Coordinates of C-alpha atoms in Angstrom, one line a residue:
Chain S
X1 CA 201.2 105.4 205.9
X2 CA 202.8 104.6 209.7
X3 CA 203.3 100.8 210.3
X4 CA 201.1 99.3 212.2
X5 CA 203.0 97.6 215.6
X6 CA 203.3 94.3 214.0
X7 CA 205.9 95.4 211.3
X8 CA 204.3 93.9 207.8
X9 CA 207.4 95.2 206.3
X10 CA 209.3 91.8 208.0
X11 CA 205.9 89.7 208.5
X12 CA 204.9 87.7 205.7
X13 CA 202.5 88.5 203.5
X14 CA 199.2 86.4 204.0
X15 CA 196.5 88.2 201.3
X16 CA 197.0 89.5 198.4
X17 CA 194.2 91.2 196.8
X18 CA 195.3 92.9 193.6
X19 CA 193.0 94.7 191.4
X20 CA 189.9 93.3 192.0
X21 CA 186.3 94.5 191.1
X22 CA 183.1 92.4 191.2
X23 CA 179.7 93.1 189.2
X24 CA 176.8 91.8 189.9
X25 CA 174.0 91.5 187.5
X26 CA 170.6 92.1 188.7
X27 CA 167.6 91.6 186.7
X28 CA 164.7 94.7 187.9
X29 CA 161.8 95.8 186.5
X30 CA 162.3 99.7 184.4
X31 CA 164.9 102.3 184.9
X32 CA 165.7 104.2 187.8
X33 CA 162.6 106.8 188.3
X34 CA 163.8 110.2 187.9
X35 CA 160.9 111.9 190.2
X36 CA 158.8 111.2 192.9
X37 CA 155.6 111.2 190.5
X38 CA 157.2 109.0 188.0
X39 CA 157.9 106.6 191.0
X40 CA 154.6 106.4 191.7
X41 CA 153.0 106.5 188.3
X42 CA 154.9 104.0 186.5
X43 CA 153.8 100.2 186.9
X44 CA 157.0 98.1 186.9
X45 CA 157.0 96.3 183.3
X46 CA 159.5 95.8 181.7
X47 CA 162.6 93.7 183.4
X48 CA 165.8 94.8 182.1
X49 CA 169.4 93.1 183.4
X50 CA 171.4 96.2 184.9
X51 CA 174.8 95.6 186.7
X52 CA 176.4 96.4 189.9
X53 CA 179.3 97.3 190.4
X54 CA 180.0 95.8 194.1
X55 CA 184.1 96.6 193.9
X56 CA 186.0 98.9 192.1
X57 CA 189.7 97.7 191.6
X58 CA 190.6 97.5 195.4
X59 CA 194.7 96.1 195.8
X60 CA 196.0 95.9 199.3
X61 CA 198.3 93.0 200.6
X62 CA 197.7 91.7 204.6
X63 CA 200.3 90.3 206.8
X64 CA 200.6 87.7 209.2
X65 CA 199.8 88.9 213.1
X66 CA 197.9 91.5 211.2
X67 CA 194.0 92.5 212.4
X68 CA 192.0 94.6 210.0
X69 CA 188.9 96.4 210.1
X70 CA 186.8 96.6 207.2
X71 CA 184.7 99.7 207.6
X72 CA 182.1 101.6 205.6
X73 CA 178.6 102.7 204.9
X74 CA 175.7 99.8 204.4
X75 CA 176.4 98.5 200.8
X76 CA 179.6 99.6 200.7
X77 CA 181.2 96.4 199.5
X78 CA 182.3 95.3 202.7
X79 CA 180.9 91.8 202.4
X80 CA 181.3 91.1 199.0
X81 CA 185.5 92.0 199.8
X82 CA 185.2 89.6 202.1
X83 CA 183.5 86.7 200.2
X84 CA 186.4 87.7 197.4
X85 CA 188.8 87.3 200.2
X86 CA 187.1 83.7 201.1
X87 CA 187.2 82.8 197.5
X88 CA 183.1 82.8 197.0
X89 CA 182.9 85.0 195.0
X90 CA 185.2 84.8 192.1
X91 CA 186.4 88.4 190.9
X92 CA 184.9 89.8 187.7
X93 CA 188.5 91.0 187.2
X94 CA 191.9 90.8 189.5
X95 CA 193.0 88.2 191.9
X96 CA 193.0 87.5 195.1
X97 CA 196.1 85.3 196.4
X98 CA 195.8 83.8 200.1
X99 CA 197.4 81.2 202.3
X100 CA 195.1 78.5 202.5
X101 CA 191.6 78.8 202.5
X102 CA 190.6 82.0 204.0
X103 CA 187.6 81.2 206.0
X104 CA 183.9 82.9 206.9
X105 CA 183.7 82.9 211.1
X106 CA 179.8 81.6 210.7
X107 CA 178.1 78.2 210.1
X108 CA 174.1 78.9 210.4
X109 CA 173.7 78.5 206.9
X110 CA 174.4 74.7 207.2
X111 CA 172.0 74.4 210.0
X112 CA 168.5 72.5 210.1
X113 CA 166.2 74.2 212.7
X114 CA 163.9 70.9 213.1
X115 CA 166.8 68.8 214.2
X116 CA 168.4 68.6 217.4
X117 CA 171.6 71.0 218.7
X118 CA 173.2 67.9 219.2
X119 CA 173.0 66.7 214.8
X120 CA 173.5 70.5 214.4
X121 CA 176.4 70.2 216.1
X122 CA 178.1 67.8 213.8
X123 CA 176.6 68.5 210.3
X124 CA 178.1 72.5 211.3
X125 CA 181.2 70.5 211.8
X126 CA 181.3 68.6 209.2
X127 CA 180.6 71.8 207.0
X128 CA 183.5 73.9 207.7
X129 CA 185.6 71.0 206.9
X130 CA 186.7 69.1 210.1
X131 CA 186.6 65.4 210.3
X132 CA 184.3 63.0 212.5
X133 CA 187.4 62.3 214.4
X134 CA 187.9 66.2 215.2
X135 CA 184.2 66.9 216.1
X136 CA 184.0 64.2 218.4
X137 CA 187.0 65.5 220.0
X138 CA 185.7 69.1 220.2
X139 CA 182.3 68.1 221.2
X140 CA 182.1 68.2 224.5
X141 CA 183.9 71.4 224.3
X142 CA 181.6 73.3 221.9
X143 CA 178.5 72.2 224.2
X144 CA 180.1 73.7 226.8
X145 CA 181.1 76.4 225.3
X146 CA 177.4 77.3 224.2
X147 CA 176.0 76.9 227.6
X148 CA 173.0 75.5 226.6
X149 CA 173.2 72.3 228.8
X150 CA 170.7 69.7 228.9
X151 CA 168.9 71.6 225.3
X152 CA 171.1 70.0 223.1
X153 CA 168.9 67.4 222.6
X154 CA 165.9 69.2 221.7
X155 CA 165.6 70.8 218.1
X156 CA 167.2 74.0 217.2
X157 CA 163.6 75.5 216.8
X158 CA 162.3 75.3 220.1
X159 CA 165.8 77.2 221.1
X160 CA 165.3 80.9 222.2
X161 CA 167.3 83.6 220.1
X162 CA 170.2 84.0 222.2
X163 CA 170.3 79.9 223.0
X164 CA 170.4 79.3 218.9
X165 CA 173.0 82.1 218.5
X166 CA 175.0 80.5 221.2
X167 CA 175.2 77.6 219.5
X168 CA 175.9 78.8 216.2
X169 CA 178.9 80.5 217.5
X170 CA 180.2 78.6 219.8
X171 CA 180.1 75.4 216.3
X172 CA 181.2 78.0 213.8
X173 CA 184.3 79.4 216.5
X174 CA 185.4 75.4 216.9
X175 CA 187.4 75.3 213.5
X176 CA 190.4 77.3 213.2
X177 CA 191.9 79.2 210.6
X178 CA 195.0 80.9 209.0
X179 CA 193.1 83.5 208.0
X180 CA 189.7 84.3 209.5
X181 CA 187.1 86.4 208.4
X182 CA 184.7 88.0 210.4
X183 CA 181.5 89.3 209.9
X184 CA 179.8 91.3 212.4
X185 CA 179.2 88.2 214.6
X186 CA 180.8 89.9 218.0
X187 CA 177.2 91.0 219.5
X188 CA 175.7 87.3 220.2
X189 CA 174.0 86.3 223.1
X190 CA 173.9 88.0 226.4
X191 CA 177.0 90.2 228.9
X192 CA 178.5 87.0 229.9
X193 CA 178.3 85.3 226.8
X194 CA 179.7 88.2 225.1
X195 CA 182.6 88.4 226.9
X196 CA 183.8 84.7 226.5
X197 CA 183.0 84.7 222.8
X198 CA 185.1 88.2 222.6
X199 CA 187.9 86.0 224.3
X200 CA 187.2 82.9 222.1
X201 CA 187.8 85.5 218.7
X202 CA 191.0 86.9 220.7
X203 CA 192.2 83.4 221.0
X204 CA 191.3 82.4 217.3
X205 CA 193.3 85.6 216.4
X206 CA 196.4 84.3 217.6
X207 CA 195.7 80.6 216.7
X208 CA 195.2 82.8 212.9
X209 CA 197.9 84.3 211.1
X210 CA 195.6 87.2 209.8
X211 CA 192.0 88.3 211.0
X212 CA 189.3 90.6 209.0
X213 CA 187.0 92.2 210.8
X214 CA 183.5 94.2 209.2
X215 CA 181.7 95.5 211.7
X216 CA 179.8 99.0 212.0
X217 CA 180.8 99.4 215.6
X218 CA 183.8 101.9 215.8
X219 CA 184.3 100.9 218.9
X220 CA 184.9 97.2 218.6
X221 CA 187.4 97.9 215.4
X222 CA 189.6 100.6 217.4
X223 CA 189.9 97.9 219.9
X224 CA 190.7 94.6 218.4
X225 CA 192.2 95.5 215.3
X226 CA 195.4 97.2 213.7
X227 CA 194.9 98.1 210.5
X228 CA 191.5 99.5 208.9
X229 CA 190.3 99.6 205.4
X230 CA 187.8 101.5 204.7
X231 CA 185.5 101.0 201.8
X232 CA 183.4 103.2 200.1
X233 CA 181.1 102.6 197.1
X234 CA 183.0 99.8 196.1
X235 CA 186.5 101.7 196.2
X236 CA 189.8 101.6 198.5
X237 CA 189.3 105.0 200.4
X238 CA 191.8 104.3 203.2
X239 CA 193.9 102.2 204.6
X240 CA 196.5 102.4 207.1
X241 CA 196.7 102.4 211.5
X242 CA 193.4 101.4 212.5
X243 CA 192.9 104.8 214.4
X244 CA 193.9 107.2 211.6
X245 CA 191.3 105.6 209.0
X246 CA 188.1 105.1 211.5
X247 CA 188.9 109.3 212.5
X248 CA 188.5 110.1 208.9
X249 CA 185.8 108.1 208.3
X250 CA 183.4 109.5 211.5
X251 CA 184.5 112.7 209.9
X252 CA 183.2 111.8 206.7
X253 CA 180.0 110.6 207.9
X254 CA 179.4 113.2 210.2
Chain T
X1 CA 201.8 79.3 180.2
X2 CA 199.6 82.2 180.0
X3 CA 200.4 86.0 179.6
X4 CA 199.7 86.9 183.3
X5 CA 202.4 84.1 184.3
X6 CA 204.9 85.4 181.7
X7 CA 204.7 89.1 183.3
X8 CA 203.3 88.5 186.2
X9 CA 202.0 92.1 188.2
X10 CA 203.9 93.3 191.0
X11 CA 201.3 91.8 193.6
X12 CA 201.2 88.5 191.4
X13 CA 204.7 88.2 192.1
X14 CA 204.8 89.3 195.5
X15 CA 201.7 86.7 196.4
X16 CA 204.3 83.8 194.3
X17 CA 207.1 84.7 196.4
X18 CA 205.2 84.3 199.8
X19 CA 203.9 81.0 198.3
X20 CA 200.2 82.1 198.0
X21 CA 197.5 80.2 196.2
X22 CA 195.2 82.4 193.6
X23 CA 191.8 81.9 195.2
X24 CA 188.6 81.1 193.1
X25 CA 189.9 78.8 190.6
X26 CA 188.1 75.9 189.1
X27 CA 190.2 72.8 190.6
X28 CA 191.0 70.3 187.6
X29 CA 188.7 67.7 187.4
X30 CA 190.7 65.1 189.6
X31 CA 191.6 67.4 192.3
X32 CA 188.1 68.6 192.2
X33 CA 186.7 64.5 192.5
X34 CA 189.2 64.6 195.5
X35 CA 187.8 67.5 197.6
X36 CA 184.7 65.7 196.4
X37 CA 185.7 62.5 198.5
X38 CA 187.2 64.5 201.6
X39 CA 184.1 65.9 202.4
X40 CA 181.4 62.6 201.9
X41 CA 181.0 62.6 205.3
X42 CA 179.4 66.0 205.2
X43 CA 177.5 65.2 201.6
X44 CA 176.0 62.0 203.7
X45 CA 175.4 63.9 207.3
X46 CA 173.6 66.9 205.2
X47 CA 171.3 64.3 202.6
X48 CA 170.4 62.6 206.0
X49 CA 169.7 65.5 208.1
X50 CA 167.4 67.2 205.7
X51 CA 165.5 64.1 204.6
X52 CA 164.7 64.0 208.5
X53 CA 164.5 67.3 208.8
X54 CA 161.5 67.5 206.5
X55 CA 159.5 65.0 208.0
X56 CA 160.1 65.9 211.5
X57 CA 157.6 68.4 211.5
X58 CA 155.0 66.0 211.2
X59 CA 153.2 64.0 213.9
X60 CA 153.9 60.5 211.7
X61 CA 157.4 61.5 210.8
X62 CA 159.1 59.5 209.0
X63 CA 156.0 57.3 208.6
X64 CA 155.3 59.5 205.8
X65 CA 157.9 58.1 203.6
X66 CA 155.3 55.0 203.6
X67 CA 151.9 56.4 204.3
X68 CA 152.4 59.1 201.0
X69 CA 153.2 56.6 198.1
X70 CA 150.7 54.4 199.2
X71 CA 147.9 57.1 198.9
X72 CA 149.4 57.7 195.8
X73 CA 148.9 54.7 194.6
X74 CA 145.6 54.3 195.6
X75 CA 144.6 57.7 193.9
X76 CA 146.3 56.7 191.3
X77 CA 144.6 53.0 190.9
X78 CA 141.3 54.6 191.8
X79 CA 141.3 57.0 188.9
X80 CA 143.2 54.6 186.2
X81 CA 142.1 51.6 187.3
X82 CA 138.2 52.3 188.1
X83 CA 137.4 55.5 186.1
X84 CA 139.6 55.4 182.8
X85 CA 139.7 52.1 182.4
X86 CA 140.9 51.4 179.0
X87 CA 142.4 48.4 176.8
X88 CA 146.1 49.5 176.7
X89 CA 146.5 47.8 179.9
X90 CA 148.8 44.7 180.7
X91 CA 147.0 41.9 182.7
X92 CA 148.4 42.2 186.2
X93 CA 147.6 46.3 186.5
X94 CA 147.5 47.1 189.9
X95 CA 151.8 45.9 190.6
X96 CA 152.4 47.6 186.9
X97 CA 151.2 51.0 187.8
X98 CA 152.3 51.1 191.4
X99 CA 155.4 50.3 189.5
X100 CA 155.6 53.3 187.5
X101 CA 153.8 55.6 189.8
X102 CA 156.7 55.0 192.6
X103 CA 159.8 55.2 190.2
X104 CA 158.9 57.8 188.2
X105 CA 157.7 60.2 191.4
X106 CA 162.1 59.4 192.5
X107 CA 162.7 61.1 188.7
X108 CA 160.6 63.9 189.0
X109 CA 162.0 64.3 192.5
X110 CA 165.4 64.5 191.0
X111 CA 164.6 66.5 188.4
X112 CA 162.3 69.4 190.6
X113 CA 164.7 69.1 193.8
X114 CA 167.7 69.4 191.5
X115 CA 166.7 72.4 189.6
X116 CA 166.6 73.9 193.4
X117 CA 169.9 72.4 194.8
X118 CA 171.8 75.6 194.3
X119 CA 169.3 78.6 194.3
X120 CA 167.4 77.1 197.2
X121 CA 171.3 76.7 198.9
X122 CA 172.8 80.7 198.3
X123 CA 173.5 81.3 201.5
X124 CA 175.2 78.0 202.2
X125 CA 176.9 78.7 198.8
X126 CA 178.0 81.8 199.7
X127 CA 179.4 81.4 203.0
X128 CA 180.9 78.0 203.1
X129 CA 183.6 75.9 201.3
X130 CA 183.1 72.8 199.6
X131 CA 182.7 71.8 196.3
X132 CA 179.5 72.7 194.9
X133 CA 178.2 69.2 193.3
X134 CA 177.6 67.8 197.0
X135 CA 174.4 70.2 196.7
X136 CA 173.3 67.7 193.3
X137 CA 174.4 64.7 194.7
X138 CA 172.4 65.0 198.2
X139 CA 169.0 66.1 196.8
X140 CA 169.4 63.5 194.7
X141 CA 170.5 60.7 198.1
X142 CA 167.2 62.5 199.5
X143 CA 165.4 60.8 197.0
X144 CA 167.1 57.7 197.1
X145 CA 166.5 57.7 201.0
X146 CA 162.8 58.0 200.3
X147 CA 162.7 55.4 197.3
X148 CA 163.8 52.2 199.2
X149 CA 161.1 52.3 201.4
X150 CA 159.1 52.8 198.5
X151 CA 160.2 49.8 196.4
X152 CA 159.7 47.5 199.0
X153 CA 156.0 48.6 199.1
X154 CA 156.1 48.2 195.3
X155 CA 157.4 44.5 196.2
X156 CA 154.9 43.7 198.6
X157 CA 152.3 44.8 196.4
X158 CA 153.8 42.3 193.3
X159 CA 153.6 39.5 196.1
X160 CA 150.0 40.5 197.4
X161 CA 149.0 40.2 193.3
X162 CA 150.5 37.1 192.3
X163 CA 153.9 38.0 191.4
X164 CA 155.7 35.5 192.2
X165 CA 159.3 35.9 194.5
X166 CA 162.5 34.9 192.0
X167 CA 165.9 35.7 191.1
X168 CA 164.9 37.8 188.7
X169 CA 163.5 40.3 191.4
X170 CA 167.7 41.2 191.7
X171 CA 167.5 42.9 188.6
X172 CA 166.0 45.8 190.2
X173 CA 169.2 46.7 191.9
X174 CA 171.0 47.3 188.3
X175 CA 167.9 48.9 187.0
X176 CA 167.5 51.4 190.0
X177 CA 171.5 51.7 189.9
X178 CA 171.9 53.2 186.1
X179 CA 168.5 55.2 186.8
X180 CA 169.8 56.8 189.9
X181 CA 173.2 57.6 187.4
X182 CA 171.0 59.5 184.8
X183 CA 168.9 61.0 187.5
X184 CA 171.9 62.4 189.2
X185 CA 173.3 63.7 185.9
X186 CA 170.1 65.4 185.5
X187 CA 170.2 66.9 188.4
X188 CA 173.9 68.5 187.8
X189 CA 172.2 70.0 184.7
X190 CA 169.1 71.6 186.3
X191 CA 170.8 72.9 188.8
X192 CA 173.5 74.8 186.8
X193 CA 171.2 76.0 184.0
X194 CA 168.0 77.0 186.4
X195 CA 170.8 79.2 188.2
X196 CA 171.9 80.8 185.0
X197 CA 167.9 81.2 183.5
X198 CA 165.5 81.3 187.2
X199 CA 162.9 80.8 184.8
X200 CA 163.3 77.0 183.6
X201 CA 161.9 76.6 187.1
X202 CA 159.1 77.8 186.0
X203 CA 158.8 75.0 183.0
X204 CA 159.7 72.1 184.7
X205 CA 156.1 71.3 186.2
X206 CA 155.0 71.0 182.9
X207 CA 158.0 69.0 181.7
X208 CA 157.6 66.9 184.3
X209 CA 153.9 66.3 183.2
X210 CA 154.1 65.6 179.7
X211 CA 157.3 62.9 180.8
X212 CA 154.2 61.7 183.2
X213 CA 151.5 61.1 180.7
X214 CA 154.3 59.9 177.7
X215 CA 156.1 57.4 179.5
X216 CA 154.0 54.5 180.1
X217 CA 153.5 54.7 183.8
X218 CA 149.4 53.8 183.3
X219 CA 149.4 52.1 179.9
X220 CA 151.8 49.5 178.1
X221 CA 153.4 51.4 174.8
X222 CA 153.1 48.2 173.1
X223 CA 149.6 47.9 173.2
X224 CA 148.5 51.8 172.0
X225 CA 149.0 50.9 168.6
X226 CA 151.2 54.1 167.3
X227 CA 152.7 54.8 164.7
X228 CA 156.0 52.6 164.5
X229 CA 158.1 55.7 164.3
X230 CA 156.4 57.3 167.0
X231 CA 156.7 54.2 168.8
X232 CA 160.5 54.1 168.4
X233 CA 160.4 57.5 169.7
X234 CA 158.5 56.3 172.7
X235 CA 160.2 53.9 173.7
X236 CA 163.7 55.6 173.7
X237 CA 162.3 57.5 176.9
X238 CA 165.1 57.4 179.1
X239 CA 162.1 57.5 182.3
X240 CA 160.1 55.2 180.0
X241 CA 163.6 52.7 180.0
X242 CA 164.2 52.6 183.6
X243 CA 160.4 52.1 184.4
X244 CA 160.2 48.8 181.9
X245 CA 163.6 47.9 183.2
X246 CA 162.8 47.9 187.3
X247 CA 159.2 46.3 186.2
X248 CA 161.3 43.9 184.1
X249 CA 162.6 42.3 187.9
X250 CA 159.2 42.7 189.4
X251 CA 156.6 41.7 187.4
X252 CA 156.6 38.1 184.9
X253 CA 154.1 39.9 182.3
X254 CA 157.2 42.6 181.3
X255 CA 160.2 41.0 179.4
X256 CA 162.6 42.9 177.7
X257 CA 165.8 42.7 175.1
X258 CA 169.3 43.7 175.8
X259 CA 168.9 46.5 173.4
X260 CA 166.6 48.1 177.0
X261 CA 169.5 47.4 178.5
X262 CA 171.4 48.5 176.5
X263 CA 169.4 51.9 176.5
X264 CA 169.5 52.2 179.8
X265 CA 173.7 51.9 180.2
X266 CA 173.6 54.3 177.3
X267 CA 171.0 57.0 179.1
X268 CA 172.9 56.4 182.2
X269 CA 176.6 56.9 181.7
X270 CA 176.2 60.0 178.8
X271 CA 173.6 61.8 181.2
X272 CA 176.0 61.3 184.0
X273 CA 179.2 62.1 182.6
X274 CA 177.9 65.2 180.4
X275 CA 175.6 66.3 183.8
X276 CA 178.9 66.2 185.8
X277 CA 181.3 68.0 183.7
X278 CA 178.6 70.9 182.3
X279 CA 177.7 71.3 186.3
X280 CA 181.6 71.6 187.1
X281 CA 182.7 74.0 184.8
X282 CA 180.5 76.5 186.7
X283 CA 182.2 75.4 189.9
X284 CA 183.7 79.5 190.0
X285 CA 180.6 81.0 189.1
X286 CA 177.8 79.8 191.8
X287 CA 179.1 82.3 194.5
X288 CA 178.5 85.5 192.2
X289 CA 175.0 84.9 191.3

């Protein structure tokens, strides 16, 4: 495996994910059907717990000044590495060792559609952690930022897609982190805003020590990362120079 | 020390050396009631957010808060009062069972709202940081926030009957203070155990029922003549306690012993503490459901 140009062998280590798999138990009705007749034949009766395996004893260790791609296949176990990585989800087995508090890039869970973008703004605040002190200072900013002007009084609802997924960015890319964790949140909003929120992740990058990227777009890894992981059926397959593992894994799909 | 520490991996040691912190941890009690206290300014912007949240949608808004107990009441007065009118009654009805009506709807609200705090919050749960029990403890502000104005209808009903306006009307705050304890600690409870078994919540209407028809809210206990065990039973009702204790302030006709009191402290501080420890030693496992 080359280096990627940041050197990890000097940098720090900021991650440390060693060992770790995740199950999942799902309760669903009968076993798997074995034909297309069965399928349709069988009513589902019985419910019977049957487990998941989500991660398959993935180890890899990320560096400070590092950017890494987490590629695969829908249901791969992209997501679930990353909430392991975040510390949501704790590991069925292994460790996961970090600086800090990684943290999720993303705040529309916290949101309430029926109030206004101005309370959203400071209950999103509030919820990745900052202070009252901080989001009044970053206010002004975060409107701004949005571009939704004068509509930040009116409730999130009324908003149109790409005004609400302004918003949500622009709150959730307020707080920074030494270690950031994205999650397919680059394609928000329209050219213009696109490009300024592509800047705003650049500049959180920096501000980071070490950024994670999932996102099915090839193109957007090759460009803003270093390093790729690539993930498949819940194990390690690659990882190394972010050009080298997204070539073998188009070849793979392909 | 434990085994992993005494020979720790290669990556363990590695991750100690660059001064890492293993992730997903239950936090000690004390740190955990610290991150608990950094982040009350979100647990009160959230509690306030949603309880405004939810009546926004309505023309009235947050007249609601008002207008819905008081229909309560009256449906409540119409069909106990007027249709099943009955002799286990105390004198002054109408205060007595707005009383009841209005305190035990905040328990059930705790109790039905609580059992939802987490699996009605997954994706918050799974995508944020903080610690877990400000889910509990805001449903259970939320009810707070929509018993005040409730209890001062309650009051100006006592006045509009007779009651008449004293000191002892202070001893709702204590009453309403240890019920709001044992509420919250069964809250922590529901939540937790509805996550691990999704189908509690589908028992809990008819829990919530039988504590409705067995704890006094349209009768006095006293005067249905049960058995004296059963009436022991009765009237060691936690909701049963707090009801006779906030009536106790309100209303001259309802006098109780220390030993309600006393019941009530009880109720409060072991539902409370037990709630909040049983809910905490989950703290690891809400993000993997």
């Amino acid at each position: 495996m080359s280096e990627p140009q940041t050197s990890p062998a000097a940098a720090r280590p900021t991650v440390v994910v060693d060992d770790v798999s995740v199950d999942y138990t799902v309760y669903a009705a009968g076993k798997r059907a074995t034909s297309e007749r069965k399928l349709l034949r069988r009513a589902p009766s019985l419910r019977q717990a049957r487990t998941v395996h989500a991660l398959k004893g993935v180890s890899f260790t990320a560096h400070e000044g590092e950017s890494i791609g987490v590629i695969g296949h829908n249901g791969s176990g992209k997501s679930t590495l990353l909430r392991a990585i975040a510390g949501l989800t704790t590991p069925t087995r292994g460790t996961v060792y970090a600086d800090g508090r990684p943290a999720l890039l993303g705040v529309n869970a916290a949101l309430i559609n029926e109030l206004s973008g101005e309370r959203n703004v400071i209950l999103g605040g509030l919820a990745l952690g900052m202070t009252p002190e901080e989001i009044r200072g970053r206010y002004q900013e975060i409107v701004d930022f949005s571009g939704i002007g004068e509509a930040v009084d009116l409730p999130m609802k009324t908003y149109s897609a790409g005004m609400g997924a302004r918003l949500r960015f622009a709150i959730a890319a307020s707080a920074t982190h030494r270690v950031l964790l994205v999650d397919e949140a680059l394609a928000v909003g329209d050219a213009a805003f696109r490009r300024r929120s592509e800047e705003r992740i650049r500049e959180l990058r920096a501000e980071a020590g070490t950024v994670f990227l999932v996102s099915h777009s090839m193109g957007t890894v090759k460009e803003t990362c270093t390093r790729g992981i690539w993930i498949d059926h819940g194990e390690l397959r690659a990882d190394g120079p972010v050009l080298d593992v997204v070539k073998a894994y188009e070849a793979s799909v392909r | 020390m434990s085994a992993a520490e005494a020979s720790p991996s290669p990556a363990a040691r590695l991750a100690r050396e660059a001064g890492l912190e293993r992730l997903g941890r239950r936090p000690a009690a004390g740190e955990y009631l610290r991150e608990l206290w950094q982040r009350r300014h979100f647990l009160l912007e959230l509690s306030r957010s949603r309880f405004r949240g939810q009546n926004e949608e309505n023309r009235l808004g947050l007249g609601w808060v008002l207008v819905r107990p008081l229909l309560n009441a009256l449906v409540y007065g119409v069909v106990f009062g007027l249709l099943l009118a009955s002799s286990t009654r105390p004198d002054n009805f109408v205060p007595f069972l707005v009383i009841g009506i209005f305190v035990f709807q905040y328990f059930a609200g705790c109790l039905n709202d609580g059992s939802k705090a987490i699996t009605s919050n997954l994706g918050l749960v799974r995508t944020m940081h903080f610690p877990r029990a400000v889910l509990p403890i805001s449903v259970v502000l939320q009810q707070v926030y929509a018993l005040a104005p409730m209890m001062g209808m309650a009051a100006v009903v006592a006045l509009v009957f007779g009651e008449p306006l004293t000191w002892r009307w202070l001893l709702v705050v204590p009453a309403l203070v240890l019920m709001t304890m044992f509420c919250q600690g069964v809250a922590f409870v529901a939540a937790r155990v509805t996550l691990h078994v999704r189908d509690v919540a589908q028992l809990l209407p008819f829990v919530t029922r039988l504590l409705f028809y067995i704890s006094g809210l349209f009768y006095s206990i006293e005067r249905v003549g049960l058995p004296p065990a059963a009436e022991a039973v009765a009237m060691v009702n936690p909701v049963q306690v707090y009801i006779t204790l906030v009536r106790t302030g309100l209303l001259t006709e309802v006098q109780v012993g220390w030993d309600v009191w006393a019941l009530g402290i009880g109720w409060a501080v072991v539902t409370l503490v037990g709630g909040a420890v049983f809910f905490w030693r989950a703290e690891e496992a809400y993000g993997r459901e």
